[in-house]
mmCIF file of C-alpha atoms in Angstrom:
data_model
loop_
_atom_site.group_PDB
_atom_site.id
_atom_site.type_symbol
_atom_site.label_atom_id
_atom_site.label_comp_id
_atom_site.label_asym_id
_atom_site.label_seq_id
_atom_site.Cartn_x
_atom_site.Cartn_y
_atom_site.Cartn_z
ATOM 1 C CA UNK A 1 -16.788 41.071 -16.321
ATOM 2 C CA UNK A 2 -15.561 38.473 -13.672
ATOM 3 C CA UNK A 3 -15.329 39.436 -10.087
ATOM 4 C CA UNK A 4 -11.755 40.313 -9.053
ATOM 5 C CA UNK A 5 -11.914 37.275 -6.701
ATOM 6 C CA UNK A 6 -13.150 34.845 -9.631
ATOM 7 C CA UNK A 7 -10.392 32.933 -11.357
ATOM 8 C CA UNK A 8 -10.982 32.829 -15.444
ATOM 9 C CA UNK A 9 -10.090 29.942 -17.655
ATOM 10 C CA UNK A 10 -10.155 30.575 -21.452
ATOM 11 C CA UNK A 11 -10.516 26.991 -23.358
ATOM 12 C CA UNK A 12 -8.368 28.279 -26.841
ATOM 13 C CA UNK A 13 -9.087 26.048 -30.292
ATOM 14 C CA UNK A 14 -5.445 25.698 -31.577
ATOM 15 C CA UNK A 15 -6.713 24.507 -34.840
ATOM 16 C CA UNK A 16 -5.458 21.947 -37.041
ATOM 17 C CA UNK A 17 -1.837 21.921 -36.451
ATOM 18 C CA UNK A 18 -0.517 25.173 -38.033
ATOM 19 C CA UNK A 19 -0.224 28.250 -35.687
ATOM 20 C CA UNK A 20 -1.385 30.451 -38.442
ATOM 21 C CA UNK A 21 -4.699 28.910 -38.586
ATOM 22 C CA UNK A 22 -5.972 30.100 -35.395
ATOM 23 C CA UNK A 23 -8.964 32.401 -35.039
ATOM 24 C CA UNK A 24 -8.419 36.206 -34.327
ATOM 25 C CA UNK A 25 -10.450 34.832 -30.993
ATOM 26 C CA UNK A 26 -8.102 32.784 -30.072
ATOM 27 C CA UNK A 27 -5.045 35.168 -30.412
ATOM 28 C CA UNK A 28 -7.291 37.225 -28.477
ATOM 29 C CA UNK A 29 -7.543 35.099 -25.581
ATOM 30 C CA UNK A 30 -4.075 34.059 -26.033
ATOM 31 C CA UNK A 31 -2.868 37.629 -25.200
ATOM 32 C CA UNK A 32 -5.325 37.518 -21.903
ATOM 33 C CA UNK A 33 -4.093 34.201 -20.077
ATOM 34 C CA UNK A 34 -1.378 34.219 -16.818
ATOM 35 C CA UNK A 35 -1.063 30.711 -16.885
ATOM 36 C CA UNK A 36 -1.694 28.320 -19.576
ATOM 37 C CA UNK A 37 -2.128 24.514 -18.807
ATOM 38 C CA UNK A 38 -0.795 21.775 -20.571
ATOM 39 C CA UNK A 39 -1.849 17.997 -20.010
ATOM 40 C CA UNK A 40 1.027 16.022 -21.451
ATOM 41 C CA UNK A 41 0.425 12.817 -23.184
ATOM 42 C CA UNK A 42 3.338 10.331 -23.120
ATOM 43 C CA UNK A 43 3.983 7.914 -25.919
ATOM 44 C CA UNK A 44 5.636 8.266 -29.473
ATOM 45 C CA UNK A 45 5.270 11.440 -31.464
ATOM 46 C CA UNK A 46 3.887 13.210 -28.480
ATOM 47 C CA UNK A 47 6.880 15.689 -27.792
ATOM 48 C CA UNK A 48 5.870 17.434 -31.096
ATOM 49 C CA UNK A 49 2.281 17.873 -28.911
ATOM 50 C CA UNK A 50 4.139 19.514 -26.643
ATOM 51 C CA UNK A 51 6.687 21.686 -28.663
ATOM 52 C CA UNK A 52 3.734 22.663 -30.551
ATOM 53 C CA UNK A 53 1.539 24.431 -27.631
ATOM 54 C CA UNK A 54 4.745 26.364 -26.987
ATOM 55 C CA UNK A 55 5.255 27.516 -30.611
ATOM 56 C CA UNK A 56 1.555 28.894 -30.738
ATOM 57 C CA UNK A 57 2.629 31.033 -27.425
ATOM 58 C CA UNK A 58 5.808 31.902 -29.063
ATOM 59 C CA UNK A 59 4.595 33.045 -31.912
ATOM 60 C CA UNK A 60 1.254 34.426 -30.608
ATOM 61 C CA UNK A 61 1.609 35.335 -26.870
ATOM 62 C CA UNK A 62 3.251 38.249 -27.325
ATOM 63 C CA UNK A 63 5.755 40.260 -24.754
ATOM 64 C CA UNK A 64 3.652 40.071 -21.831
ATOM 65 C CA UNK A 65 4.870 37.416 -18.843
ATOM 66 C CA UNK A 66 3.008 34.377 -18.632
ATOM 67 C CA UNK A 67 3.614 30.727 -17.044
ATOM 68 C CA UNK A 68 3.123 27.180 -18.291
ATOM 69 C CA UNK A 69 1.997 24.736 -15.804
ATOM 70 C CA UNK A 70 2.421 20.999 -17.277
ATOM 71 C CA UNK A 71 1.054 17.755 -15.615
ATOM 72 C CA UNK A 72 1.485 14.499 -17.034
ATOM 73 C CA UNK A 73 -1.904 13.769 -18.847
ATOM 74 C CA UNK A 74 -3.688 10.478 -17.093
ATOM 75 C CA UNK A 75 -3.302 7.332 -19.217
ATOM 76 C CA UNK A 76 -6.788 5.476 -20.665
ATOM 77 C CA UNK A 77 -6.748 2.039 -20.306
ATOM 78 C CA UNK A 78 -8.359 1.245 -23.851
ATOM 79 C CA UNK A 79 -7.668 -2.654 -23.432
ATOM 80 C CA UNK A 80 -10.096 -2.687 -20.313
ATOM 81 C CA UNK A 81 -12.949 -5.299 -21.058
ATOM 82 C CA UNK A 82 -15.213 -2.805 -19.092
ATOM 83 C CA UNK A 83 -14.704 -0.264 -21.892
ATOM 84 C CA UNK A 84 -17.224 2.700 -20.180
ATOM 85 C CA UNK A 85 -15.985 2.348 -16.646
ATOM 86 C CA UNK A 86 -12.376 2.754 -17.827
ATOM 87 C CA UNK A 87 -13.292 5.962 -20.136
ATOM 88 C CA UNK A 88 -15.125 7.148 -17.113
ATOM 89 C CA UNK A 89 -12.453 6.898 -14.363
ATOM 90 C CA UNK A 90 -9.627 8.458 -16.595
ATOM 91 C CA UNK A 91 -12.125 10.844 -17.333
ATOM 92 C CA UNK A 92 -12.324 11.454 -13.677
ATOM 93 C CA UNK A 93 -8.622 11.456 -12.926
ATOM 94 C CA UNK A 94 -8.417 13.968 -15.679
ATOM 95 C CA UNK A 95 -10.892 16.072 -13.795
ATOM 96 C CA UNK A 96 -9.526 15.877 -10.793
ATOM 97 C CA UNK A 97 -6.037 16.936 -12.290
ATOM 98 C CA UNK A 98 -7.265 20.054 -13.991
ATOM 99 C CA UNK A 99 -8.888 20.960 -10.685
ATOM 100 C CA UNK A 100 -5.646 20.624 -8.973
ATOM 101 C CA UNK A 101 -4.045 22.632 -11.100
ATOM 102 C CA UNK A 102 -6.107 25.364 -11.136
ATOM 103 C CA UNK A 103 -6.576 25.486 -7.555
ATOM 104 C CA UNK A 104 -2.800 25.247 -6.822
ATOM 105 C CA UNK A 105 -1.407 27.604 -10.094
ATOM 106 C CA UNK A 106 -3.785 30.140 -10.770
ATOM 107 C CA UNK A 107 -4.422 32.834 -7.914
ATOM 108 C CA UNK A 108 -7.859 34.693 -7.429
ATOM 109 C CA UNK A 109 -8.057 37.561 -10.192
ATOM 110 C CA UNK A 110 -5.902 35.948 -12.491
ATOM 111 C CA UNK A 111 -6.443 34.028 -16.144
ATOM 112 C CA UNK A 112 -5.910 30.335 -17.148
ATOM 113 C CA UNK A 113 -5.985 28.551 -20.651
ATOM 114 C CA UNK A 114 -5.935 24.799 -21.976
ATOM 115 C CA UNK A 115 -4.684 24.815 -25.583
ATOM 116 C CA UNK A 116 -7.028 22.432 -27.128
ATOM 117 C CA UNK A 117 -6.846 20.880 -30.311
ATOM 118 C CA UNK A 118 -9.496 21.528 -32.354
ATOM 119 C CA UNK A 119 -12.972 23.156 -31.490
ATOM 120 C CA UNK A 120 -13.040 22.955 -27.481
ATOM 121 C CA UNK A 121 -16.406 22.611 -27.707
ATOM 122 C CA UNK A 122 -16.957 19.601 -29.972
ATOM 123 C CA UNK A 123 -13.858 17.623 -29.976
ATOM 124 C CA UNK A 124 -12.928 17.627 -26.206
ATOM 125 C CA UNK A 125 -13.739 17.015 -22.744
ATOM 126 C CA UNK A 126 -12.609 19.570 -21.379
ATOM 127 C CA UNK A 127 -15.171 21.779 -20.603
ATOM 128 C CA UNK A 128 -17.737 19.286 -19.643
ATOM 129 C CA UNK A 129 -14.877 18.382 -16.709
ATOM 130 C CA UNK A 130 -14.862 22.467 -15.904
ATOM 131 C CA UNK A 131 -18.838 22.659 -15.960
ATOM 132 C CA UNK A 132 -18.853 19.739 -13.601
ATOM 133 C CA UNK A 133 -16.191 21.212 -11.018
ATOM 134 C CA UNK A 134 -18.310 24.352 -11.057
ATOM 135 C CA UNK A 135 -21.360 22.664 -10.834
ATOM 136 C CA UNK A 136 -20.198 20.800 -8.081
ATOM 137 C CA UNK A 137 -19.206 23.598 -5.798
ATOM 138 C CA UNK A 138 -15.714 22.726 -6.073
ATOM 139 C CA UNK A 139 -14.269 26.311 -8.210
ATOM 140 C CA UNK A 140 -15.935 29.415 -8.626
ATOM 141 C CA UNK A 141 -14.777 30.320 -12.553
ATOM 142 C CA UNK A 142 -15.613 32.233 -15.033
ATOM 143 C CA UNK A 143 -15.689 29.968 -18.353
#
């Protein structure tokens, strides 16, 4: 159990695309966030990115209040002749985002979630960028 003090973030797999093909884990978790972060991507097609987080917490979340906290989601320069160095500095900005949100949004005690497409832990960077905030010093949270 995380100390009243400690601020939680849940990292939720939202699957495939189809809100009823997420895990009884997930719902779970779902159920437990405050706040749930979203990193928006601009570009075509990516408002049904966005509608679709929100129809997972509509049609999972449940009656209990919750807020959404949306940034706009750094852009990768994929045209950069220095390929690693640009996947590495978005990958910072990113990082540096997420920690701004969480410090700013989500009190002491409470319970944050990024909606993340896929397995979190294979298909995203996501928690790497949380493990290295925590392993940094710079949040105290319980993963």
């Amino acid at each position: 159990m995380a100390h009243p003090s400690c601020k939680t973030i849940f990292l939720i797999g939202i699957g495939p695309g189809d809100p009823d093909a997420l895990t009884l884990a997930a719902v779970k978790a779902l159920g437990q966030a405050d706040v749930f972060f979203f990193l928006d991507k601009d570009g075509p097609g990516t408002e049904s990115l966005i509608q679709f987080r929100q129809d997972i917490l509509n049609h999972h979340r449940g009656d209990r209040p919750y807020r959404v906290v949306r940034a706009p989601s750094p852009r990768r320069d994929r045209n950069n002749a220095a390929y690693l160095d640009a996947v590495e500095s978005w990958r910072t900005q990113r990082t540096e985002l997420m920690a701004a949100m969480i410090e700013r949004d989500l009190a002491p005690g409470e319970s944050g979630a990024f909606l993340i497409w896929g397995d979190p832990c294979l298909y995203d960077g996501t928690l790497q960028s949380l493990r290295d905030l925590v392993e940094q010093g710079r949040v105290t949270l319980d993963l």
